[in-house]
């Protein structure tokens, strides 16, 4: 059956006040943090795919999001990049809908209209956007998470999972129209974005994934083992060798730690402002490829080799 531009298996499952968890690739899925977190929850809850775009070529440029060919069990498979929807029916608490959004290259308003139609048809009660972004933060401190909600009554929930209000201003995504629609339809809305150290870029950031997964586990009563924090500890431990051997990074890290501690009131005394970064460190940062505008090859949720 068709809902907007999405093709769904029939019959649609009967859902109990479903909450939607959405990740937007590649805009705020740095380090595949959102994708990894949702995949862990999907596997645990045995979520099933129920729908995907019927004609993804309407929205995506396949020279920018490349289709993929692979051989699986002796048979060649061909996957076309798309936006996919999975559903997990739970005995207790709200059912969960995971929405793997692939940002459109064209007809963005039509794309969001179709997503909005899906949310309405499924009876969504909450819409949450999750993911990660690069920031000037040290890897030696707990990763910060920012969020936002127009409803002041949601602040207690943000405090519960130690999420700070977001003050971001700048370029955004056309899919923000889905937030406007959700709020107009009286759905709860949430944003959870993990801040990753921009001097350490990896395809999969397991520390970021553990931080985000921990938040979702606490909110939805899921087992904490899904966080798999040890993989992140090992990954960031390997970074320490680079910091020790690279003087520019070491000096940068020291300043970032001072700034972090000051802003989060983790150090006592000292009201002096943190000195600005030296021109040499600024030049070093400018030479790094932070990948903010890059469009990495989107992975299908079924093709997640680093988190099996």
mmCIF file of N, CA and C in Angstrom, residues 8 15 37 73 77 274 304:
data_model
loop_
_atom_site.group_PDB
_atom_site.id
_atom_site.type_symbol
_atom_site.label_atom_id
_atom_site.label_comp_id
_atom_site.label_asym_id
_atom_site.label_seq_id
_atom_site.Cartn_x
_atom_site.Cartn_y
_atom_site.Cartn_z
ATOM 1 N N UNK A 8 4.385 0.492 1.631
ATOM 2 C CA UNK A 8 4.316 -0.265 2.875
ATOM 3 C C UNK A 8 3.819 -1.685 2.629
ATOM 4 N N UNK A 15 -0.289 -0.109 16.250
ATOM 5 C CA UNK A 15 0.730 0.432 17.143
ATOM 6 C C UNK A 15 0.099 1.151 18.325
ATOM 7 N N UNK A 37 23.186 3.539 16.923
ATOM 8 C CA UNK A 37 22.293 3.485 18.091
ATOM 9 C C UNK A 37 20.946 2.873 17.728
ATOM 10 N N UNK A 73 25.881 -14.704 0.091
ATOM 11 C CA UNK A 73 25.534 -16.126 -0.013
ATOM 12 C C UNK A 73 25.530 -16.587 -1.473
ATOM 13 N N UNK A 77 23.467 -8.948 -4.958
ATOM 14 C CA UNK A 77 22.364 -8.091 -4.542
ATOM 15 C C UNK A 77 22.660 -6.657 -4.969
ATOM 16 N N UNK A 274 39.330 31.713 29.415
ATOM 17 C CA UNK A 274 40.311 30.848 28.773
ATOM 18 C C UNK A 274 40.959 31.613 27.631
ATOM 19 N N UNK A 304 25.588 -2.983 8.162
ATOM 20 C CA UNK A 304 26.301 -2.247 9.206
ATOM 21 C C UNK A 304 27.446 -3.128 9.719
#
